[in-house]
Amino acid sequence: MNLAAAANETLAHNSNVLVYSAMAIYTLAFVAHMAEWVFGSRSKVGRTAAALTTQVAAAAPVQTRQKGGTAVLERPKVVTRTAAGGPDVPDGPGAHGGTEKGDLYGRIAISLTVLAWALHVGGIVTRAVSVQRAPWGNMYEFSTTLGGAAVTAYLVLLLLKKNVRWLGLPLVTTVLLDLGLAVSVLYTASDQLVPALHSYWLWIHVSCAILSGAVLYLGAVASLLFLFRDRYEAKLADPDGPQPGAFATSVLERLPSAASLDKFAYRVNATVFPLWTFTIIAGAIWAEAAWGRYWGWDPKEVWSFITWVAYACYLHARATVGWKGRKAAWLGVIAFVCYLFNYFIVNIFVTGLHSYAGV
């Protein structure tokens, strides 16, 4: 074994160590996020439930205070409306429940997530250096990079002061599952690419697919949580019907309102959809360079197109038909399931030209 090969092997080993270290820190972040939810005060977040049975913005009187002899209007707190004519519902305070103790654990969780993210990215970069190529030539590398991209998107939203801390627990949980699957079932030793992948389109096409998947994941989580929060709000708005249990109330009343979750999912999916469209176009161009045709109805190509159609239907229904709420949320969830099916089922169990991306 020459020195270059030995150095690359050492780098590959270091990459694995960094990924496992990231998993350990993500686990601590998961525990901290759980503590944030546990120590959040139920009594303080209970005001969200109370607001559902009243017309907060419409019915609340406008108060005044004196300031230098001038009456200054005190407007009600800005809230979101679930639907035209429906009750005005404020966003929940977050997983911390408005308590200092819960907020402390939440900040610890975010700090641990940042540390784990740094180790995670370090493992991806080290893997790239060890093979001297883009670090997404197989399902192991794609999965680890996808998880890192999802955490990156989340941290960027936090830096932009967006109200997304509620994403912390489901995100860290999913990343842990993703990395656990990657290092156990999907792991592939560091190696060079098959000839068809030796192209600069690897950097363009696959990186766009990874970034698209990471952002679409955030939208899918928002849509899924919307379905629970919307049902919770509907139950509270009907005092004569069955009411949510104590556990459901403790969790769901801390989330953003159903309208906020619906809006977040739509904005995220609409923002990344052009990138997913470019991903498919770039793949077709790469296919022509590698195999002499732009489109061959390979299973991977077909399911990429099905995913694109699902998201196109979601956006079209929102923009033209006016679908909002549960119909749109279910369509968004189904579209992301198509993405997951394309990645896991098609890659592992279906034979095609993209089989080189296998385990």
PDB file of C-alpha atoms in Angstrom, residues 103-345:
ATOM      1  CA  ASP A 103     -36.098  27.851  27.389  1.00  0.00           C
ATOM      2  CA  LEU A 104     -32.732  27.013  28.979  1.00  0.00           C
ATOM      3  CA  TYR A 105     -32.968  23.392  27.886  1.00  0.00           C
ATOM      4  CA  GLY A 106     -34.023  24.555  24.437  1.00  0.00           C
ATOM      5  CA  ARG A 107     -30.948  26.772  24.123  1.00  0.00           C
ATOM      6  CA  ILE A 108     -28.739  23.906  25.284  1.00  0.00           C
ATOM      7  CA  ALA A 109     -30.358  21.697  22.636  1.00  0.00           C
ATOM      8  CA  ILE A 110     -29.647  24.254  19.918  1.00  0.00           C
ATOM      9  CA  SER A 111     -26.014  24.591  21.046  1.00  0.00           C
ATOM     10  CA  LEU A 112     -25.565  20.816  20.997  1.00  0.00           C
ATOM     11  CA  THR A 113     -27.185  20.662  17.565  1.00  0.00           C
ATOM     12  CA  VAL A 114     -24.684  23.226  16.263  1.00  0.00           C
ATOM     13  CA  LEU A 115     -21.779  21.212  17.694  1.00  0.00           C
ATOM     14  CA  ALA A 116     -23.137  17.973  16.213  1.00  0.00           C
ATOM     15  CA  TRP A 117     -23.674  19.733  12.884  1.00  0.00           C
ATOM     16  CA  ALA A 118     -20.023  20.871  12.849  1.00  0.00           C
ATOM     17  CA  LEU A 119     -18.829  17.292  13.452  1.00  0.00           C
ATOM     18  CA  HIS A 120     -21.334  16.031  10.892  1.00  0.00           C
ATOM     19  CA  VAL A 121     -20.099  18.414   8.203  1.00  0.00           C
ATOM     20  CA  GLY A 122     -16.517  17.590   9.161  1.00  0.00           C
ATOM     21  CA  GLY A 123     -17.234  13.909   8.515  1.00  0.00           C
ATOM     22  CA  ILE A 124     -18.721  14.680   5.113  1.00  0.00           C
ATOM     23  CA  VAL A 125     -15.796  16.892   4.095  1.00  0.00           C
ATOM     24  CA  THR A 126     -13.246  14.349   5.323  1.00  0.00           C
ATOM     25  CA  ARG A 127     -14.969  11.633   3.330  1.00  0.00           C
ATOM     26  CA  ALA A 128     -14.773  13.847   0.235  1.00  0.00           C
ATOM     27  CA  VAL A 129     -11.053  14.419   0.739  1.00  0.00           C
ATOM     28  CA  SER A 130     -10.434  10.702   1.257  1.00  0.00           C
ATOM     29  CA  VAL A 131     -11.984   9.806  -2.106  1.00  0.00           C
ATOM     30  CA  GLN A 132     -11.055  13.086  -3.845  1.00  0.00           C
ATOM     31  CA  ARG A 133     -14.535  13.582  -5.286  1.00  0.00           C
ATOM     32  CA  ALA A 134     -18.006  14.788  -4.333  1.00  0.00           C
ATOM     33  CA  PRO A 135     -19.068  12.915  -1.166  1.00  0.00           C
ATOM     34  CA  TRP A 136     -22.341  11.538  -2.535  1.00  0.00           C
ATOM     35  CA  GLY A 137     -21.453   8.692  -4.862  1.00  0.00           C
ATOM     36  CA  ASN A 138     -23.508   6.048  -3.001  1.00  0.00           C
ATOM     37  CA  MET A 139     -26.478   5.833  -0.654  1.00  0.00           C
ATOM     38  CA  TYR A 140     -24.346   6.077   2.502  1.00  0.00           C
ATOM     39  CA  GLU A 141     -22.749   9.313   1.361  1.00  0.00           C
ATOM     40  CA  PHE A 142     -26.030  10.691   0.036  1.00  0.00           C
ATOM     41  CA  SER A 143     -27.818   9.939   3.328  1.00  0.00           C
ATOM     42  CA  THR A 144     -25.178  11.522   5.546  1.00  0.00           C
ATOM     43  CA  THR A 145     -25.052  14.608   3.327  1.00  0.00           C
ATOM     44  CA  LEU A 146     -28.854  14.855   3.198  1.00  0.00           C
ATOM     45  CA  GLY A 147     -29.041  14.844   6.998  1.00  0.00           C
ATOM     46  CA  GLY A 148     -26.359  17.516   7.197  1.00  0.00           C
ATOM     47  CA  ALA A 149     -28.196  19.655   4.651  1.00  0.00           C
ATOM     48  CA  ALA A 150     -31.453  19.400   6.628  1.00  0.00           C
ATOM     49  CA  VAL A 151     -29.738  20.579   9.813  1.00  0.00           C
ATOM     50  CA  THR A 152     -28.047  23.364   7.845  1.00  0.00           C
ATOM     51  CA  ALA A 153     -31.397  24.587   6.528  1.00  0.00           C
ATOM     52  CA  TYR A 154     -32.815  24.555  10.060  1.00  0.00           C
ATOM     53  CA  LEU A 155     -29.889  26.505  11.515  1.00  0.00           C
ATOM     54  CA  VAL A 156     -30.069  29.063   8.696  1.00  0.00           C
ATOM     55  CA  LEU A 157     -33.742  29.660   9.493  1.00  0.00           C
ATOM     56  CA  LEU A 158     -32.824  30.161  13.144  1.00  0.00           C
ATOM     57  CA  LEU A 159     -30.131  32.675  12.158  1.00  0.00           C
ATOM     58  CA  LEU A 160     -32.774  34.516  10.130  1.00  0.00           C
ATOM     59  CA  LYS A 161     -34.847  34.795  13.337  1.00  0.00           C
ATOM     60  CA  LYS A 162     -37.622  32.574  12.005  1.00  0.00           C
ATOM     61  CA  ASN A 163     -39.968  30.885  14.474  1.00  0.00           C
ATOM     62  CA  VAL A 164     -38.791  27.329  13.812  1.00  0.00           C
ATOM     63  CA  ARG A 165     -37.489  26.068  17.151  1.00  0.00           C
ATOM     64  CA  TRP A 166     -40.467  23.721  17.201  1.00  0.00           C
ATOM     65  CA  LEU A 167     -38.693  21.826  14.403  1.00  0.00           C
ATOM     66  CA  GLY A 168     -35.764  20.935  16.660  1.00  0.00           C
ATOM     67  CA  LEU A 169     -37.056  17.692  18.170  1.00  0.00           C
ATOM     68  CA  PRO A 170     -38.466  16.073  14.992  1.00  0.00           C
ATOM     69  CA  LEU A 171     -35.390  17.186  13.031  1.00  0.00           C
ATOM     70  CA  VAL A 172     -32.826  15.756  15.458  1.00  0.00           C
ATOM     71  CA  THR A 173     -34.860  12.551  15.767  1.00  0.00           C
ATOM     72  CA  THR A 174     -34.981  12.141  11.992  1.00  0.00           C
ATOM     73  CA  VAL A 175     -31.272  12.907  11.543  1.00  0.00           C
ATOM     74  CA  LEU A 176     -30.391  10.292  14.161  1.00  0.00           C
ATOM     75  CA  LEU A 177     -32.515   7.707  12.337  1.00  0.00           C
ATOM     76  CA  ASP A 178     -30.976   8.749   9.016  1.00  0.00           C
ATOM     77  CA  LEU A 179     -27.401   8.444  10.272  1.00  0.00           C
ATOM     78  CA  GLY A 180     -28.161   5.206  12.112  1.00  0.00           C
ATOM     79  CA  LEU A 181     -29.491   3.693   8.900  1.00  0.00           C
ATOM     80  CA  ALA A 182     -26.545   5.087   6.947  1.00  0.00           C
ATOM     81  CA  VAL A 183     -23.810   3.628   9.181  1.00  0.00           C
ATOM     82  CA  SER A 184     -25.523   0.247   9.566  1.00  0.00           C
ATOM     83  CA  VAL A 185     -27.570  -0.775   6.523  1.00  0.00           C
ATOM     84  CA  LEU A 186     -26.342   1.645   3.842  1.00  0.00           C
ATOM     85  CA  TYR A 187     -22.655   1.846   4.705  1.00  0.00           C
ATOM     86  CA  THR A 188     -20.284   1.565   1.757  1.00  0.00           C
ATOM     87  CA  ALA A 189     -16.518   1.656   2.105  1.00  0.00           C
ATOM     88  CA  SER A 190     -14.691   4.599   0.593  1.00  0.00           C
ATOM     89  CA  ASP A 191     -14.090   3.915  -3.083  1.00  0.00           C
ATOM     90  CA  GLN A 192     -13.961   5.529  -6.511  1.00  0.00           C
ATOM     91  CA  LEU A 193     -16.967   6.055  -8.748  1.00  0.00           C
ATOM     92  CA  VAL A 194     -18.169   3.986 -11.642  1.00  0.00           C
ATOM     93  CA  PRO A 195     -17.289   5.572 -15.033  1.00  0.00           C
ATOM     94  CA  ALA A 196     -20.816   6.933 -15.650  1.00  0.00           C
ATOM     95  CA  LEU A 197     -20.512   9.156 -12.586  1.00  0.00           C
ATOM     96  CA  HIS A 198     -17.220  10.781 -13.577  1.00  0.00           C
ATOM     97  CA  SER A 199     -18.710  14.109 -14.549  1.00  0.00           C
ATOM     98  CA  TYR A 200     -19.045  17.628 -13.197  1.00  0.00           C
ATOM     99  CA  TRP A 201     -22.794  16.992 -13.335  1.00  0.00           C
ATOM    100  CA  LEU A 202     -22.342  14.897 -10.192  1.00  0.00           C
ATOM    101  CA  TRP A 203     -21.654  18.112  -8.302  1.00  0.00           C
ATOM    102  CA  ILE A 204     -24.596  19.913  -9.890  1.00  0.00           C
ATOM    103  CA  HIS A 205     -27.342  17.300 -10.153  1.00  0.00           C
ATOM    104  CA  VAL A 206     -26.840  15.414  -6.896  1.00  0.00           C
ATOM    105  CA  SER A 207     -26.133  18.480  -4.778  1.00  0.00           C
ATOM    106  CA  CYS A 208     -29.417  20.006  -5.980  1.00  0.00           C
ATOM    107  CA  ALA A 209     -31.246  16.751  -5.196  1.00  0.00           C
ATOM    108  CA  ILE A 210     -29.793  16.733  -1.674  1.00  0.00           C
ATOM    109  CA  LEU A 211     -30.631  20.365  -0.966  1.00  0.00           C
ATOM    110  CA  SER A 212     -34.132  19.940  -2.407  1.00  0.00           C
ATOM    111  CA  GLY A 213     -34.784  16.869  -0.275  1.00  0.00           C
ATOM    112  CA  ALA A 214     -33.539  18.594   2.884  1.00  0.00           C
ATOM    113  CA  VAL A 215     -35.829  21.598   2.440  1.00  0.00           C
ATOM    114  CA  LEU A 216     -38.788  19.493   1.290  1.00  0.00           C
ATOM    115  CA  TYR A 217     -38.372  17.528   4.515  1.00  0.00           C
ATOM    116  CA  LEU A 218     -38.930  20.692   6.558  1.00  0.00           C
ATOM    117  CA  GLY A 219     -42.098  21.375   4.597  1.00  0.00           C
ATOM    118  CA  ALA A 220     -43.306  17.804   5.133  1.00  0.00           C
ATOM    119  CA  VAL A 221     -42.811  18.052   8.903  1.00  0.00           C
ATOM    120  CA  ALA A 222     -44.791  21.310   8.957  1.00  0.00           C
ATOM    121  CA  SER A 223     -47.608  19.711   6.934  1.00  0.00           C
ATOM    122  CA  LEU A 224     -47.719  16.671   9.213  1.00  0.00           C
ATOM    123  CA  LEU A 225     -47.791  18.785  12.373  1.00  0.00           C
ATOM    124  CA  PHE A 226     -50.483  20.947  10.770  1.00  0.00           C
ATOM    125  CA  LEU A 227     -52.772  17.921  10.508  1.00  0.00           C
ATOM    126  CA  PHE A 228     -52.521  17.323  14.266  1.00  0.00           C
ATOM    127  CA  ARG A 229     -52.724  20.995  15.233  1.00  0.00           C
ATOM    128  CA  ASP A 230     -55.697  21.644  12.951  1.00  0.00           C
ATOM    129  CA  ARG A 231     -57.670  18.769  14.473  1.00  0.00           C
ATOM    130  CA  TYR A 232     -56.738  20.015  17.933  1.00  0.00           C
ATOM    131  CA  GLU A 233     -58.014  23.515  17.152  1.00  0.00           C
ATOM    132  CA  ALA A 234     -61.218  22.105  15.670  1.00  0.00           C
ATOM    133  CA  LYS A 235     -61.934  20.127  18.845  1.00  0.00           C
ATOM    134  CA  LEU A 236     -61.367  23.147  21.067  1.00  0.00           C
ATOM    135  CA  ALA A 237     -63.596  25.282  18.865  1.00  0.00           C
ATOM    136  CA  ASP A 238     -66.447  22.801  19.459  1.00  0.00           C
ATOM    137  CA  PRO A 239     -67.083  22.731  23.222  1.00  0.00           C
ATOM    138  CA  ASP A 240     -69.885  20.198  22.781  1.00  0.00           C
ATOM    139  CA  GLY A 241     -67.673  17.671  21.015  1.00  0.00           C
ATOM    140  CA  PRO A 242     -64.888  15.430  22.339  1.00  0.00           C
ATOM    141  CA  GLN A 243     -61.981  17.409  23.750  1.00  0.00           C
ATOM    142  CA  PRO A 244     -58.267  16.613  23.289  1.00  0.00           C
ATOM    143  CA  GLY A 245     -56.520  14.675  26.031  1.00  0.00           C
ATOM    144  CA  ALA A 246     -54.029  16.142  28.475  1.00  0.00           C
ATOM    145  CA  PHE A 247     -50.979  14.854  26.619  1.00  0.00           C
ATOM    146  CA  ALA A 248     -52.174  16.093  23.219  1.00  0.00           C
ATOM    147  CA  THR A 249     -53.028  19.457  24.741  1.00  0.00           C
ATOM    148  CA  SER A 250     -49.621  19.775  26.408  1.00  0.00           C
ATOM    149  CA  VAL A 251     -47.844  19.154  23.090  1.00  0.00           C
ATOM    150  CA  LEU A 252     -50.056  20.762  20.471  1.00  0.00           C
ATOM    151  CA  GLU A 253     -50.843  24.006  22.265  1.00  0.00           C
ATOM    152  CA  ARG A 254     -47.164  24.954  22.150  1.00  0.00           C
ATOM    153  CA  LEU A 255     -46.889  24.684  18.367  1.00  0.00           C
ATOM    154  CA  PRO A 256     -47.552  27.528  15.944  1.00  0.00           C
ATOM    155  CA  SER A 257     -51.187  27.842  14.920  1.00  0.00           C
ATOM    156  CA  ALA A 258     -52.489  25.615  12.139  1.00  0.00           C
ATOM    157  CA  ALA A 259     -52.559  28.617   9.816  1.00  0.00           C
ATOM    158  CA  SER A 260     -48.883  29.396  10.543  1.00  0.00           C
ATOM    159  CA  LEU A 261     -47.835  25.794   9.923  1.00  0.00           C
ATOM    160  CA  ASP A 262     -49.822  25.728   6.688  1.00  0.00           C
ATOM    161  CA  LYS A 263     -48.212  28.959   5.517  1.00  0.00           C
ATOM    162  CA  PHE A 264     -44.708  27.770   6.450  1.00  0.00           C
ATOM    163  CA  ALA A 265     -45.133  24.491   4.545  1.00  0.00           C
ATOM    164  CA  TYR A 266     -46.413  26.281   1.464  1.00  0.00           C
ATOM    165  CA  ARG A 267     -43.615  28.852   1.436  1.00  0.00           C
ATOM    166  CA  VAL A 268     -40.920  26.219   1.917  1.00  0.00           C
ATOM    167  CA  ASN A 269     -42.263  23.943  -0.815  1.00  0.00           C
ATOM    168  CA  ALA A 270     -42.825  26.824  -3.227  1.00  0.00           C
ATOM    169  CA  THR A 271     -39.320  28.158  -2.624  1.00  0.00           C
ATOM    170  CA  VAL A 272     -37.519  24.874  -3.281  1.00  0.00           C
ATOM    171  CA  PHE A 273     -39.739  23.588  -6.105  1.00  0.00           C
ATOM    172  CA  PRO A 274     -37.763  25.423  -8.848  1.00  0.00           C
ATOM    173  CA  LEU A 275     -34.586  23.787  -7.535  1.00  0.00           C
ATOM    174  CA  TRP A 276     -36.225  20.347  -7.687  1.00  0.00           C
ATOM    175  CA  THR A 277     -37.301  21.134 -11.245  1.00  0.00           C
ATOM    176  CA  PHE A 278     -33.719  22.048 -12.138  1.00  0.00           C
ATOM    177  CA  THR A 279     -32.545  18.816 -10.474  1.00  0.00           C
ATOM    178  CA  ILE A 280     -34.599  16.745 -12.927  1.00  0.00           C
ATOM    179  CA  ILE A 281     -33.468  18.845 -15.893  1.00  0.00           C
ATOM    180  CA  ALA A 282     -29.820  18.523 -14.840  1.00  0.00           C
ATOM    181  CA  GLY A 283     -30.273  14.760 -14.491  1.00  0.00           C
ATOM    182  CA  ALA A 284     -31.640  14.557 -18.029  1.00  0.00           C
ATOM    183  CA  ILE A 285     -28.679  16.515 -19.400  1.00  0.00           C
ATOM    184  CA  TRP A 286     -26.272  14.259 -17.496  1.00  0.00           C
ATOM    185  CA  ALA A 287     -28.101  11.161 -18.794  1.00  0.00           C
ATOM    186  CA  GLU A 288     -27.601  12.347 -22.365  1.00  0.00           C
ATOM    187  CA  ALA A 289     -23.883  12.800 -21.744  1.00  0.00           C
ATOM    188  CA  ALA A 290     -23.517   9.417 -19.985  1.00  0.00           C
ATOM    189  CA  TRP A 291     -25.960   7.186 -21.855  1.00  0.00           C
ATOM    190  CA  GLY A 292     -26.775   9.070 -25.058  1.00  0.00           C
ATOM    191  CA  ARG A 293     -30.419   9.895 -24.241  1.00  0.00           C
ATOM    192  CA  TYR A 294     -32.141  12.528 -22.139  1.00  0.00           C
ATOM    193  CA  TRP A 295     -34.960  10.318 -20.888  1.00  0.00           C
ATOM    194  CA  GLY A 296     -35.256   6.547 -20.848  1.00  0.00           C
ATOM    195  CA  TRP A 297     -38.056   5.837 -18.367  1.00  0.00           C
ATOM    196  CA  ASP A 298     -35.617   4.325 -15.908  1.00  0.00           C
ATOM    197  CA  PRO A 299     -37.398   3.662 -12.556  1.00  0.00           C
ATOM    198  CA  LYS A 300     -35.385   6.399 -10.855  1.00  0.00           C
ATOM    199  CA  GLU A 301     -36.285   8.881 -13.574  1.00  0.00           C
ATOM    200  CA  VAL A 302     -39.950   7.901 -13.457  1.00  0.00           C
ATOM    201  CA  TRP A 303     -40.264   8.346  -9.709  1.00  0.00           C
ATOM    202  CA  SER A 304     -38.362  11.625  -9.788  1.00  0.00           C
ATOM    203  CA  PHE A 305     -40.935  12.843 -12.278  1.00  0.00           C
ATOM    204  CA  ILE A 306     -43.814  11.472 -10.168  1.00  0.00           C
ATOM    205  CA  THR A 307     -42.447  13.408  -7.187  1.00  0.00           C
ATOM    206  CA  TRP A 308     -42.234  16.537  -9.318  1.00  0.00           C
ATOM    207  CA  VAL A 309     -45.847  16.078 -10.479  1.00  0.00           C
ATOM    208  CA  ALA A 310     -47.032  15.591  -6.877  1.00  0.00           C
ATOM    209  CA  TYR A 311     -45.437  18.845  -5.750  1.00  0.00           C
ATOM    210  CA  ALA A 312     -46.647  20.621  -8.889  1.00  0.00           C
ATOM    211  CA  CYS A 313     -50.199  19.514  -8.064  1.00  0.00           C
ATOM    212  CA  TYR A 314     -49.753  20.747  -4.496  1.00  0.00           C
ATOM    213  CA  LEU A 315     -48.599  24.203  -5.615  1.00  0.00           C
ATOM    214  CA  HIS A 316     -51.187  24.396  -8.400  1.00  0.00           C
ATOM    215  CA  ALA A 317     -53.991  23.508  -6.009  1.00  0.00           C
ATOM    216  CA  ARG A 318     -52.836  26.170  -3.568  1.00  0.00           C
ATOM    217  CA  ALA A 319     -52.421  28.867  -6.195  1.00  0.00           C
ATOM    218  CA  THR A 320     -55.437  28.320  -8.439  1.00  0.00           C
ATOM    219  CA  VAL A 321     -58.006  26.136  -6.734  1.00  0.00           C
ATOM    220  CA  GLY A 322     -57.402  27.809  -3.396  1.00  0.00           C
ATOM    221  CA  TRP A 323     -56.736  24.598  -1.491  1.00  0.00           C
ATOM    222  CA  LYS A 324     -55.561  25.279   2.015  1.00  0.00           C
ATOM    223  CA  GLY A 325     -55.683  23.316   5.200  1.00  0.00           C
ATOM    224  CA  ARG A 326     -56.034  19.571   5.370  1.00  0.00           C
ATOM    225  CA  LYS A 327     -56.351  18.822   1.638  1.00  0.00           C
ATOM    226  CA  ALA A 328     -53.163  20.710   0.829  1.00  0.00           C
ATOM    227  CA  ALA A 329     -51.348  19.238   3.835  1.00  0.00           C
ATOM    228  CA  TRP A 330     -52.185  15.667   2.832  1.00  0.00           C
ATOM    229  CA  LEU A 331     -51.038  16.383  -0.712  1.00  0.00           C
ATOM    230  CA  GLY A 332     -47.755  17.799   0.602  1.00  0.00           C
ATOM    231  CA  VAL A 333     -47.179  14.750   2.792  1.00  0.00           C
ATOM    232  CA  ILE A 334     -47.948  12.382  -0.111  1.00  0.00           C
ATOM    233  CA  ALA A 335     -45.499  14.279  -2.331  1.00  0.00           C
ATOM    234  CA  PHE A 336     -42.691  13.840   0.200  1.00  0.00           C
ATOM    235  CA  VAL A 337     -43.546  10.151   0.582  1.00  0.00           C
ATOM    236  CA  CYS A 338     -42.954   9.909  -3.182  1.00  0.00           C
ATOM    237  CA  TYR A 339     -39.504  11.446  -2.624  1.00  0.00           C
ATOM    238  CA  LEU A 340     -38.716   8.886   0.094  1.00  0.00           C
ATOM    239  CA  PHE A 341     -40.036   6.015  -2.028  1.00  0.00           C
ATOM    240  CA  ASN A 342     -37.841   7.173  -4.895  1.00  0.00           C
ATOM    241  CA  TYR A 343     -34.783   7.206  -2.672  1.00  0.00           C
ATOM    242  CA  PHE A 344     -35.148   4.100  -0.532  1.00  0.00           C
ATOM    243  CA  ILE A 345     -37.403   1.650  -2.389  1.00  0.00           C
TER     244      ILE A 345
END
